[in-house]
Short mmCIF file of C-alpha atoms and ligand atoms in Angstrom, two decimals:
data_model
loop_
_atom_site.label_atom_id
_atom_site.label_comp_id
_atom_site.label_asym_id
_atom_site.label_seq_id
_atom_site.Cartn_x
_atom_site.Cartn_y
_atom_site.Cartn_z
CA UNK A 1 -11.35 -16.42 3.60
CA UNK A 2 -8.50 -18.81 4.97
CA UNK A 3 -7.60 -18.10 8.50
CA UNK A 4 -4.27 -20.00 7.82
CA UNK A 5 -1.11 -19.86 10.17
CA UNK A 6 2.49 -19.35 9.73
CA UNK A 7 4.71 -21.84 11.58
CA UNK A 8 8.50 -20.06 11.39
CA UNK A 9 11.78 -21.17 12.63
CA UNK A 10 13.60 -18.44 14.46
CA UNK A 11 17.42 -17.00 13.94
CA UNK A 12 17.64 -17.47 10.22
CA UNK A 13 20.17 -15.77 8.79
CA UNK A 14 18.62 -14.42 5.46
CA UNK A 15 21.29 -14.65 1.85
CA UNK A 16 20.93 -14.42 -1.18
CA UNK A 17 18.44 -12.22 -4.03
CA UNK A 18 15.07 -11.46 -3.97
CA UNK A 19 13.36 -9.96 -6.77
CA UNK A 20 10.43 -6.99 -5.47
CA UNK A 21 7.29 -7.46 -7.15
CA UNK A 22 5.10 -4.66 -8.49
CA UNK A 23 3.65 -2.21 -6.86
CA UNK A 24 0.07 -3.00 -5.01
CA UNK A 25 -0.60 1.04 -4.14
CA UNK A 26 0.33 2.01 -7.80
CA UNK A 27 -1.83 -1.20 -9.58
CA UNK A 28 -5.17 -0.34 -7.53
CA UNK A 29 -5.28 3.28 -8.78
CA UNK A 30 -4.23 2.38 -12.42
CA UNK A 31 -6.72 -0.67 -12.30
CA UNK A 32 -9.37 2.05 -11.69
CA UNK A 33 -7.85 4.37 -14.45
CA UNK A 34 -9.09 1.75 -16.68
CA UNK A 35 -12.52 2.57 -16.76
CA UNK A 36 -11.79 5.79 -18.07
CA UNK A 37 -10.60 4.49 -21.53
CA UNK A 38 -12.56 2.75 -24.50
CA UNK A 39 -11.57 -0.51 -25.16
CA UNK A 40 -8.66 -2.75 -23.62
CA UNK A 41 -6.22 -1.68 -21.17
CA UNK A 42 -3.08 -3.96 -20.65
CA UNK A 43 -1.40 -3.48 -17.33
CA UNK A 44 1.99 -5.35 -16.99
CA UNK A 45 4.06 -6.18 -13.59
CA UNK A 46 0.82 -6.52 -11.50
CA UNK A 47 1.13 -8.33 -8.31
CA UNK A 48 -0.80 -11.83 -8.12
CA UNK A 49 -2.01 -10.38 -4.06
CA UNK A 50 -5.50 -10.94 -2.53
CA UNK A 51 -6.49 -6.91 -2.83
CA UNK A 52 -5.85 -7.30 -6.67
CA UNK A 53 -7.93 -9.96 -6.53
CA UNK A 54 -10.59 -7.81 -4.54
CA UNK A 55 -9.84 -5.05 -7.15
CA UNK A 56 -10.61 -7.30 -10.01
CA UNK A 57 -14.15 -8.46 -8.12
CA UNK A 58 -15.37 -4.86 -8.22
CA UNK A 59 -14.26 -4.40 -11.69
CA UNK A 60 -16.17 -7.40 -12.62
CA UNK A 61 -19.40 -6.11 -10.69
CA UNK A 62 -19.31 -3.32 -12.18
CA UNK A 63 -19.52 -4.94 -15.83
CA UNK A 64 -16.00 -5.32 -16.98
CA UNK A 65 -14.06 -8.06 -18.30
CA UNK A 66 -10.99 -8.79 -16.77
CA UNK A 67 -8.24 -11.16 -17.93
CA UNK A 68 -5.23 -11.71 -15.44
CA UNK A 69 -2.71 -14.15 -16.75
CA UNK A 70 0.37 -14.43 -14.20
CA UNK A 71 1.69 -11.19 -14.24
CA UNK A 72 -0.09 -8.90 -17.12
CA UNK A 73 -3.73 -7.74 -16.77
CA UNK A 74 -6.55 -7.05 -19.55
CA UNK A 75 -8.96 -4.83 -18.47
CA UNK A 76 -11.89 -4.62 -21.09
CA UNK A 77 -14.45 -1.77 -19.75
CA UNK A 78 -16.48 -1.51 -22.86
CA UNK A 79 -19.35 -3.61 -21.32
CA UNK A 80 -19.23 -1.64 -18.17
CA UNK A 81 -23.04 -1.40 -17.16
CA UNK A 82 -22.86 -1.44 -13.55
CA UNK A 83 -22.62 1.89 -11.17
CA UNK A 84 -22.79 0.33 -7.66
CA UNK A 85 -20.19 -1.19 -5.23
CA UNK A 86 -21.99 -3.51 -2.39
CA UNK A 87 -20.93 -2.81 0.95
CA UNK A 88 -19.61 -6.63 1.11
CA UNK A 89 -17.06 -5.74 -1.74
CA UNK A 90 -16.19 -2.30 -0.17
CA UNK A 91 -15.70 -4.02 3.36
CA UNK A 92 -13.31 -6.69 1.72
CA UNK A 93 -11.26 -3.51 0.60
CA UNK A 94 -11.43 -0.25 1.12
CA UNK A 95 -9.26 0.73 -1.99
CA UNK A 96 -12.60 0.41 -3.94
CA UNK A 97 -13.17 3.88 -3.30
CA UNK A 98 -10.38 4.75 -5.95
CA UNK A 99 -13.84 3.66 -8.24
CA UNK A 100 -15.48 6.66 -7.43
CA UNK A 101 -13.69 9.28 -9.75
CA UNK A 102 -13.19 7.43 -12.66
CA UNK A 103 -17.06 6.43 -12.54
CA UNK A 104 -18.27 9.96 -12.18
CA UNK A 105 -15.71 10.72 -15.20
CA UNK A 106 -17.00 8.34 -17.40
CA UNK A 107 -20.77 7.64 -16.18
CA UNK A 108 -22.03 10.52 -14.33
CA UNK A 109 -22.73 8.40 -11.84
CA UNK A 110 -21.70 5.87 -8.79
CA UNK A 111 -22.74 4.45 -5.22
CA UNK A 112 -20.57 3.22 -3.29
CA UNK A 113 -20.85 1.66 0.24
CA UNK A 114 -18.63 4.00 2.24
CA UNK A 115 -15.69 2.45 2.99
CA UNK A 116 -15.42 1.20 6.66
CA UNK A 117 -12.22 2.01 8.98
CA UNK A 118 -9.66 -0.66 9.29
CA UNK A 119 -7.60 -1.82 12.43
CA UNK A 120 -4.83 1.50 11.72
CA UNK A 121 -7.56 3.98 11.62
CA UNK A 122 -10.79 5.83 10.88
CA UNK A 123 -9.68 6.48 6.97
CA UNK A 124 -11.79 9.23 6.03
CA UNK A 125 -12.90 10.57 3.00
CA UNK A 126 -14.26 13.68 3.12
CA UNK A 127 -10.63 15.25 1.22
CA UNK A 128 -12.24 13.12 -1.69
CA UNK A 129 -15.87 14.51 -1.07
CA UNK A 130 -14.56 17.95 -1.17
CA UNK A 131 -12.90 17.80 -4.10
CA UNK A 132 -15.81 16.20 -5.96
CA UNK A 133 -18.03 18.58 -5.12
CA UNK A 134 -15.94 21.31 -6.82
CA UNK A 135 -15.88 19.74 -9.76
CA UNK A 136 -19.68 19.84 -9.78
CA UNK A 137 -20.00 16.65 -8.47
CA UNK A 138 -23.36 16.06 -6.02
CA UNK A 139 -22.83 13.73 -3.45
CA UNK A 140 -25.29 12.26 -1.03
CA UNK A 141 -24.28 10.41 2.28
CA UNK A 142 -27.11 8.25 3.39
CA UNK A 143 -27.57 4.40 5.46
CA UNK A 144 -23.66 4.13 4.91
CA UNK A 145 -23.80 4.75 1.03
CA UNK A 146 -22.11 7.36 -0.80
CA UNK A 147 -23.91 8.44 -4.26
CA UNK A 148 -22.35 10.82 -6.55
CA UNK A 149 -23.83 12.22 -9.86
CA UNK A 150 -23.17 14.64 -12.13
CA UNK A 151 -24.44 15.96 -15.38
CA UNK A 152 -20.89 17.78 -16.07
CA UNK A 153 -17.27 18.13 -14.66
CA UNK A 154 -15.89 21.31 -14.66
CA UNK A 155 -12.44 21.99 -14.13
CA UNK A 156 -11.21 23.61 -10.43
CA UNK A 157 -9.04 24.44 -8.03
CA UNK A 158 -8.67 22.22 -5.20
CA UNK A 159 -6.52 22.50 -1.74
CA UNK A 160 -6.36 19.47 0.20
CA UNK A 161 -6.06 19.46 3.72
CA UNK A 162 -3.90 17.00 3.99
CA UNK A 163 -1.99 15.30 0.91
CA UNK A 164 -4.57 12.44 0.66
CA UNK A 165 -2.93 9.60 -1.37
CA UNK A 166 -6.79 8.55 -2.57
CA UNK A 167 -8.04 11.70 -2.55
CA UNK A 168 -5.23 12.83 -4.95
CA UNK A 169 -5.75 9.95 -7.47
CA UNK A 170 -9.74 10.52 -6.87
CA UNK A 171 -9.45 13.94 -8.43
CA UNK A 172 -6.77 13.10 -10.94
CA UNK A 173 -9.36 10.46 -12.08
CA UNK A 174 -12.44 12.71 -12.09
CA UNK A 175 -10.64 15.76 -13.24
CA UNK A 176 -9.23 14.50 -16.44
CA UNK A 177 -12.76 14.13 -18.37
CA UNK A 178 -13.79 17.72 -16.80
CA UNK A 179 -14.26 20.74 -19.02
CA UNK A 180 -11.37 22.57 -17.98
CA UNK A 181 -8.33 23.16 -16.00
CA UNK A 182 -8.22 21.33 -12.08
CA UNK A 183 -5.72 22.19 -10.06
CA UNK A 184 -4.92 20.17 -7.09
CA UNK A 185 -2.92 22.27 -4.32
CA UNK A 186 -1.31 20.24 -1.49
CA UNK A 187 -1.25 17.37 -3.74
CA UNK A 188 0.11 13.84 -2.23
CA UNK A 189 3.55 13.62 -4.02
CA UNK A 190 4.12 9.43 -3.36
CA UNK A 191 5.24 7.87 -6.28
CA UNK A 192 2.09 6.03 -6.89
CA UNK A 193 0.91 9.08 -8.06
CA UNK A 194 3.49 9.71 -10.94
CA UNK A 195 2.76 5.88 -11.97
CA UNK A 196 -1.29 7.24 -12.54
CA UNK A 197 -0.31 10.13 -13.91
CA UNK A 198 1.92 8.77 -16.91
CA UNK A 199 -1.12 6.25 -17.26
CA UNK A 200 -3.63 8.60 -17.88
CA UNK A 201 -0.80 10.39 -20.10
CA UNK A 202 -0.65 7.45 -22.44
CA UNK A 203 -4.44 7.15 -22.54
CA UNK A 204 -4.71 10.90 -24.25
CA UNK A 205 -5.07 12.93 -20.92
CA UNK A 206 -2.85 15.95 -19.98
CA UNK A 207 -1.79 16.02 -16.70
CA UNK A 208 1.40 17.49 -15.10
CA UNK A 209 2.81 17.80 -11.82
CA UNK A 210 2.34 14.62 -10.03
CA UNK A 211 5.23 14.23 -7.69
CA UNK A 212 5.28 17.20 -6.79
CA UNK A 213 2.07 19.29 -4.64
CA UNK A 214 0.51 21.19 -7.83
CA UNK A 215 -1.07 18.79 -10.31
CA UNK A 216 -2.45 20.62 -13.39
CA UNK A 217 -5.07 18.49 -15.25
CA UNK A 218 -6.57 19.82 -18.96
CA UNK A 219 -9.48 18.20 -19.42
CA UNK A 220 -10.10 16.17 -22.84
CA UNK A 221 -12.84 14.83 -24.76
CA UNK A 222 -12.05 10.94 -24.16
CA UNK A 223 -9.51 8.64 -23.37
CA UNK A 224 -7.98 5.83 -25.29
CA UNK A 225 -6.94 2.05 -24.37
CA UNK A 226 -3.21 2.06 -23.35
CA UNK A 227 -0.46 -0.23 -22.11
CA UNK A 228 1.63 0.03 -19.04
CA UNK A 229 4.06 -1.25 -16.92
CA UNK A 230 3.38 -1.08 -12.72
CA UNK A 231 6.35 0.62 -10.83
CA UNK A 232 7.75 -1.79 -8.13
CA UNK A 233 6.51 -1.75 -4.98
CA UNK A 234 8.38 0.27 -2.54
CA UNK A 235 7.24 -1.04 0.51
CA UNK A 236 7.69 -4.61 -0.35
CA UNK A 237 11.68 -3.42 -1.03
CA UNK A 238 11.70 -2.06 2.63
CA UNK A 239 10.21 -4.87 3.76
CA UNK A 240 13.07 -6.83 2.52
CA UNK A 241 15.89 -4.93 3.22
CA UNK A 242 14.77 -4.22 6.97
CA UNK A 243 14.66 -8.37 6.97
CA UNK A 244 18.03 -8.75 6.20
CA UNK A 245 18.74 -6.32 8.60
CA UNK A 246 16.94 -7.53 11.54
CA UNK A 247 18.15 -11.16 10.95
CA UNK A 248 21.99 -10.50 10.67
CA UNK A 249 21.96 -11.32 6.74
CA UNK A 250 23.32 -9.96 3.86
CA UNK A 251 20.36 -9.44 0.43
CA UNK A 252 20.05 -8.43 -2.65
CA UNK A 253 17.04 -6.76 -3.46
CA UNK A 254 16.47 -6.70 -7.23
CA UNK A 255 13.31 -4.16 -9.18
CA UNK A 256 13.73 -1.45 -6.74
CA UNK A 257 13.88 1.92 -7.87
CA UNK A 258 16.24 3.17 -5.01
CA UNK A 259 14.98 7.03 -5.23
CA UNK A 260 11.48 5.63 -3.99
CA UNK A 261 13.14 4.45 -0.59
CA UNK A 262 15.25 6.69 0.52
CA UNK A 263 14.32 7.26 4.06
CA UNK A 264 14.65 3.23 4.77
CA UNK A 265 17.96 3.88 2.70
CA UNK A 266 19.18 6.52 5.08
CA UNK A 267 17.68 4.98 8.13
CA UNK A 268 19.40 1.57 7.88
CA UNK A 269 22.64 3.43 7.01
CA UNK A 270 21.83 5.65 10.30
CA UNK A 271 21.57 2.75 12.37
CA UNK A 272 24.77 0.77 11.05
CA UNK A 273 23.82 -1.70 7.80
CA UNK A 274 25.67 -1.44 5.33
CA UNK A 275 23.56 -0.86 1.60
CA UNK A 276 25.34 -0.52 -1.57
CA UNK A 277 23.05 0.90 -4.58
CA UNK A 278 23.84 -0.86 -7.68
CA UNK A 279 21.05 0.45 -10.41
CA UNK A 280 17.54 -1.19 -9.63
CA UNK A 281 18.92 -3.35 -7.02
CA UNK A 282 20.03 -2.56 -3.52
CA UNK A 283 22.72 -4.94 -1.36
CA UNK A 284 21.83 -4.61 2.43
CA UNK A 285 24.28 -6.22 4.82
CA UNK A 286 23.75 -6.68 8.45
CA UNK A 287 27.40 -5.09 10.39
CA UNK A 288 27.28 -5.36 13.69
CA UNK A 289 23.92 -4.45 16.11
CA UNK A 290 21.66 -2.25 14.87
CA UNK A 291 22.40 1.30 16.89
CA UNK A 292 18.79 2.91 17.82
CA UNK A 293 17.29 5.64 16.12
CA UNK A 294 14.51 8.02 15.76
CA UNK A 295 11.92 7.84 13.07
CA UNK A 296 8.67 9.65 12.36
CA UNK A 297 6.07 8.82 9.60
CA UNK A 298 5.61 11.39 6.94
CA UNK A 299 3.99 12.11 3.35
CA UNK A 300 6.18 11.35 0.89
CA UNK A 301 9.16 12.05 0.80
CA UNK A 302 9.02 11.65 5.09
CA UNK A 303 9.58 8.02 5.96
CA UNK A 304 6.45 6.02 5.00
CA UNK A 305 3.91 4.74 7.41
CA UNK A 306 3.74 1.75 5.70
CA UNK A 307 7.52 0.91 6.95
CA UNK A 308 6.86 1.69 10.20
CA UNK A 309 5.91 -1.53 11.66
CA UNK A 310 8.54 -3.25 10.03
CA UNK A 311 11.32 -0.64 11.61
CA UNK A 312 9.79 -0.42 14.83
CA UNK A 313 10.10 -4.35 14.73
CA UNK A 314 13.55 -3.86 13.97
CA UNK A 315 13.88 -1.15 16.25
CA UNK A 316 13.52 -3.98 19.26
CA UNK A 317 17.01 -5.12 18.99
CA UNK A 318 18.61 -2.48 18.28
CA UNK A 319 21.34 -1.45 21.17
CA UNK A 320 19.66 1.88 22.67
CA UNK A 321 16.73 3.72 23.20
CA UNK A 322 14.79 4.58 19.69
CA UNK A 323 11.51 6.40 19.45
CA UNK A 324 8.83 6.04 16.92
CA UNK A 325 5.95 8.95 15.75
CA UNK A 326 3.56 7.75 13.83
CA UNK A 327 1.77 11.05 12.42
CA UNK A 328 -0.15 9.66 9.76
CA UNK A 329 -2.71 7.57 10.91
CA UNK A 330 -4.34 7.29 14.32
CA UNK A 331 -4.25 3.97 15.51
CA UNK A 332 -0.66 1.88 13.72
CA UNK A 333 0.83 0.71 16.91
CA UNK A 334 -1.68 -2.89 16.44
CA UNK A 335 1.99 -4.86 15.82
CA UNK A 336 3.28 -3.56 19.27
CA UNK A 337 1.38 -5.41 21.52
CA UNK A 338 2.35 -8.75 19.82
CA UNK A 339 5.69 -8.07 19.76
CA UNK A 340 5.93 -6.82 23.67
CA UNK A 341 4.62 -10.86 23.74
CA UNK A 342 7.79 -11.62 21.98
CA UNK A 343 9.71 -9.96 24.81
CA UNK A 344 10.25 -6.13 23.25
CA UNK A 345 10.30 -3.44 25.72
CA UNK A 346 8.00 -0.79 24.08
CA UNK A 347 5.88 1.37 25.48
CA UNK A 348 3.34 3.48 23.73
CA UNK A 349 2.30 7.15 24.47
CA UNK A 350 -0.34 8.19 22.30
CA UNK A 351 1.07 8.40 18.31
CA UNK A 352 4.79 7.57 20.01
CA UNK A 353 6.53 4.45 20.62
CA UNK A 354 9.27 4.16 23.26
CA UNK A 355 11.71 1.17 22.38
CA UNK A 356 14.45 0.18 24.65
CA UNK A 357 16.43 -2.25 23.03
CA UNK A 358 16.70 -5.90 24.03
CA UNK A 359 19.47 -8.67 23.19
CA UNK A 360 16.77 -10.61 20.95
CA UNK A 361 12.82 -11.37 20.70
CA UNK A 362 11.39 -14.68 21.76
CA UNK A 363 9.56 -16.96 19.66
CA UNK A 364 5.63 -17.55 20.63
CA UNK A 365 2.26 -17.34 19.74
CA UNK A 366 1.09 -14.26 17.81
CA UNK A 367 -1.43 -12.95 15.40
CA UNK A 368 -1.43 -10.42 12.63
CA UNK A 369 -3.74 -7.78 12.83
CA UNK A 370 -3.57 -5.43 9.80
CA UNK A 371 -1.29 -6.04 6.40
CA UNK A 372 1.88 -4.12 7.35
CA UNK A 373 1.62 -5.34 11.12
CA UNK A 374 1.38 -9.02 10.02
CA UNK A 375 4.42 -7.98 7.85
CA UNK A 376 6.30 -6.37 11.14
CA UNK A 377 5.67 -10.02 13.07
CA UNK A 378 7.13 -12.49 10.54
CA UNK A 379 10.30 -10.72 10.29
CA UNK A 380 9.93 -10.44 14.47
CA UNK A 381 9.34 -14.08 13.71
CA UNK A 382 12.47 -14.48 11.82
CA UNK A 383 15.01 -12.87 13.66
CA UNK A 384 13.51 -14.50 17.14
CA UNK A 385 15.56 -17.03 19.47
CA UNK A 386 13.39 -19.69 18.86
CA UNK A 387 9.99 -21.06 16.67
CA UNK A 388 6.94 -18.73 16.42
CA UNK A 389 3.42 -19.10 15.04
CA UNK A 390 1.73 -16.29 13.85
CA UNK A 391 -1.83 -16.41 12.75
CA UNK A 392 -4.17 -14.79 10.47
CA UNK A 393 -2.00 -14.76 7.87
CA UNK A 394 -4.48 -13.23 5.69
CA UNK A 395 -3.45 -10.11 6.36
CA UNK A 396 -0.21 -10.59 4.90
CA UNK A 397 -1.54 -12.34 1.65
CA UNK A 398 -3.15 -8.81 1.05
CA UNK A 399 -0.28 -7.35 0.06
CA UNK A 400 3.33 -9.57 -0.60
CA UNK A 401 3.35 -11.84 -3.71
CA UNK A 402 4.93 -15.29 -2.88
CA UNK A 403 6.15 -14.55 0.10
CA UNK A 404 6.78 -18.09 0.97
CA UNK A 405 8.72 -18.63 -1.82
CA UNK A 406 10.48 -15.72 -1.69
CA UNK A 407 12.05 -16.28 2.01
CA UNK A 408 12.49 -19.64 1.42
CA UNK A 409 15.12 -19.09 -1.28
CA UNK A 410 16.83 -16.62 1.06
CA UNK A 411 17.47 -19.24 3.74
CA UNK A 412 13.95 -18.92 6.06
CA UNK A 413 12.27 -22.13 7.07
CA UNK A 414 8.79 -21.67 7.76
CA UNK A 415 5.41 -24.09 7.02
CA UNK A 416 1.65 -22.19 5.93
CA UNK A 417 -0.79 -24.23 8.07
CA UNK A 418 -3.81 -24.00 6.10
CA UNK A 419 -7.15 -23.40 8.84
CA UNK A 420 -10.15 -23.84 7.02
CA UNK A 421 -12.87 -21.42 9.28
C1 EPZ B 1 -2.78 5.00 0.81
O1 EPZ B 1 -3.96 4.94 1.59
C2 EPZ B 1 -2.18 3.61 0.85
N1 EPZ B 1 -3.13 2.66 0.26
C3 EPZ B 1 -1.87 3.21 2.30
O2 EPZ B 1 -1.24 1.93 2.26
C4 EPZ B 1 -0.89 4.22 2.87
O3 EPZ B 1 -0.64 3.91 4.23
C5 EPZ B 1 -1.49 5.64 2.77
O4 EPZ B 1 -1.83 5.91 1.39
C6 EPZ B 1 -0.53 6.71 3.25
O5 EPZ B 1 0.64 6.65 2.50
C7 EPZ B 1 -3.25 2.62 -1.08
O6 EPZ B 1 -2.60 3.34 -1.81
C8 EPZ B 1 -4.23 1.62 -1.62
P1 EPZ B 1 -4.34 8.76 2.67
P2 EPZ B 1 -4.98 6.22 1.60
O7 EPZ B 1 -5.64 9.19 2.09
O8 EPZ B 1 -5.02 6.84 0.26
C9 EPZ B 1 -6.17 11.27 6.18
C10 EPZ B 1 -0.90 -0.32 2.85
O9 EPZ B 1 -0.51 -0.86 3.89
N2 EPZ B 1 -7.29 11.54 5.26
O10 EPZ B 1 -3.08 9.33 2.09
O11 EPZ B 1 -6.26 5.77 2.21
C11 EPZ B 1 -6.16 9.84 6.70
O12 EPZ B 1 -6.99 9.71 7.84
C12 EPZ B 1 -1.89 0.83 2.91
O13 EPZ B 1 -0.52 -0.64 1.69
C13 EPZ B 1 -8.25 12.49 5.60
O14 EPZ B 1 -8.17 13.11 6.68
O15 EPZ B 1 -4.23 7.17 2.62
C14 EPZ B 1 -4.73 9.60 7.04
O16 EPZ B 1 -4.49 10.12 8.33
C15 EPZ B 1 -2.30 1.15 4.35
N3 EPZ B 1 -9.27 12.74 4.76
C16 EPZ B 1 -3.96 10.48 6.03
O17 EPZ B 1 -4.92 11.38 5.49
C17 EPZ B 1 -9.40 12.08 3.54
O18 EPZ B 1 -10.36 12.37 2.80
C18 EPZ B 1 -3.34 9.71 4.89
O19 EPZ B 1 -4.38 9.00 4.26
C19 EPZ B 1 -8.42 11.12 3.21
C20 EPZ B 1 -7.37 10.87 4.08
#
């Protein structure tokens, strides 16, 4: 793994279009969805982004063939032979655990490594677990393994604690092969989850609901090969549009499905830009300083905790007093310390962030510690007074296609130095 390093020049003013690539939380789930067909899946719009790359490693262990040609990927899973996911592999990416369903669906059977924490939190699974189980599923939990088997999946009813993203599209996955009816109550409603569930759709399964909390899934016999094109990725939009907010510009964000980030849209709009929806692309122009705000994280439809390092970075120039809950996961405030180095005022009270404004953020050194975090410092980076290098850019290759590229045609000037380690 590069540790490479971002060398950006400060108080660019970011113009012109940018076109939002697909969506990295909707192709992980709908890479795994694969394995429940026979024959050749072709998914379309798929991000060229390290954990797809990850994603495509585990399919391969795991016996499949995999063709990924730019955009468009071929999943072939009829030589899948393989039921176990190496704790290297799981460690690179914890989105591996979207495997499990699927696998008990088609095989009967899976280890996995269990899935470490990251740097925003412990990332549990037992919402997953739970739901296995009801479907019949047997799970043991020993030296850091997870092994699940199952002579038959019967249909259930399942309540989730707490609208689980993974643990929806686990079940969905596991549920759709099952001898039965599953019903999922409490259901995680993100659009990710529609994107799987019109997947499976066009594979032969019958699932309805997603998008909203009751999912109703009739088993079937098998499912069939499909095609399918990846909804655009939300948070990469947000990303964008909170840029051309934060350094006084004025963007067009193209392949963004504007219903899918509406908080951001209301938020920015709350705080002063000015964003005119034009079909699947959004215009965001910077009028005036940003007035401060409140924002809390929430399940979907709430204001995603994926955004929320990118506001709060936003959030640090803004004229006023803002404060930031984050009530999703226990530990997302990584970004804050770097950015106090940049010369925010934030102070941090358990899951809340205090931010009194300041006149502007000063470049300097500063490292990215998590994918969204990393995201949260290079538009700090951006927007600051003068040059700032921010390291471990690996986090941010997780997750933005071209990003580079992308900023450069808006106007940013900024160098990748590569680090070999
Ligand atoms: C998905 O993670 C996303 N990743 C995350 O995006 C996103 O932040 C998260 O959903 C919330 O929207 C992918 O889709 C690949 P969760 P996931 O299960 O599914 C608790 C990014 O930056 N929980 O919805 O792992 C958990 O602790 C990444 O792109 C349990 O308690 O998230 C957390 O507090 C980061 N038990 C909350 O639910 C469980 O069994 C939400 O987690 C599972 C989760």
């Amino acid at each position: 793994m590069t540790m490479d390093r971002y060398v950006i020049t400060g108080k660019q003013r970011l113009q012109g279009v940018v076109k939002t690539s697909g969506s990295k939380n909707a192709s992980l789930p709908l890479m795994a969805a694969t394995i429940l067909a026979e024959g050749q899946t072709v998914l379309t719009g798929v991000p060229r982004i390290n954990d797809i790359l990850n994603m495509i490693e585990v399919l391969k262990n795991l016996g499949c063939k995999v063709k990924f040609e730019r955009n468009e990927m071929t999943i072939d899973t009829s030589t899948l032979v393989e039921n176990t996911i190496d704790e290297e592999l799981m460690r690179k990416m914890r989105a591996s655990n979207l495997i499990l369903g699927p696998m008990i669906a088609k095989n009967g059977r899976v280890k996995i490594s269990r899935p470490g924490g990251c740097a925003i939190g412990t990332r549990p699974m037992d919402q997953h677990i739970k739901g296995l189980k009801l479907l019949g599923v047997t799970i043991k939990e020993k030296h850091g393994y997870i092994e699940a088997s199952a002579d038959k999946l019967r249909g259930a009813e399942i309540y989730f604690d707490v609208p689980s993203v993974g643990a929806t599209e686990n079940i969905m996955m596991a549920a759709v092969l099952a001898e039965g009816t599953t019903i999922i109550r409490n259901a995680a409603k993100e659009p990710e989850i529609v994107d799987l569930q019109n997947l499976l759709n066009k594979m032969g399964a019958k699932v309805r609901g997603a998008g909203t909390h009751v999912i109703h899934i009739e088993g079937v016999k098998s499912l069939h090969s499909a095609e399918h094109t990846v909804i655009p990725d939300r948070i990469e939009a947000g990303t964008h549009m909170i840029a051309a907010v934060m350094t006084e510009g004025d963007v067009v964000v193209e392949n963004v499905v504007p219903e899918h980030i509406s908080p951001v849209i209301a938020k920015l709009r709350q705080g002063g830009a000015d964003i005119k929806i034009d079909g699947d692309s959004v215009r965001v122009k910077h009028q005036g300083r940003f007035k401060s705000l409140d924002v809390k994280t929430l399940a979907y439809p709430g204001f995603p905790t994926d955004l929320q390092p990118q506001f709060l970075a936003l959030l640090t120039i803004a004229e006023g007093t803002s404060i930031v809950s984050e009530t999703i996961f226990e530990n997302r405030f990584q970004h804050v310390a770097e950015l106090v180095r940049m010369g925010a005022n934030i102070t941090v009270e358990g899951r809340t962030a205090i931010i009194r404004g300041a006149p502007n953020l000063e470049g300097t050194f500063v490292e990215a510690t998590d994918l969204r975090a990393g995201a949260a410092l290079f538009l700090a980076a951006l927007a600051a007074e003068e040059g700032t290098v921010l390291e471990r850019v690996d986090h941010i290759d997780r997750g933005y296609e071209n990003l580079e590229e992308k900023y450069r045609t808006l106007g940013a000037k900024l160098q990748r130095v590569v680090k070999r380690d």
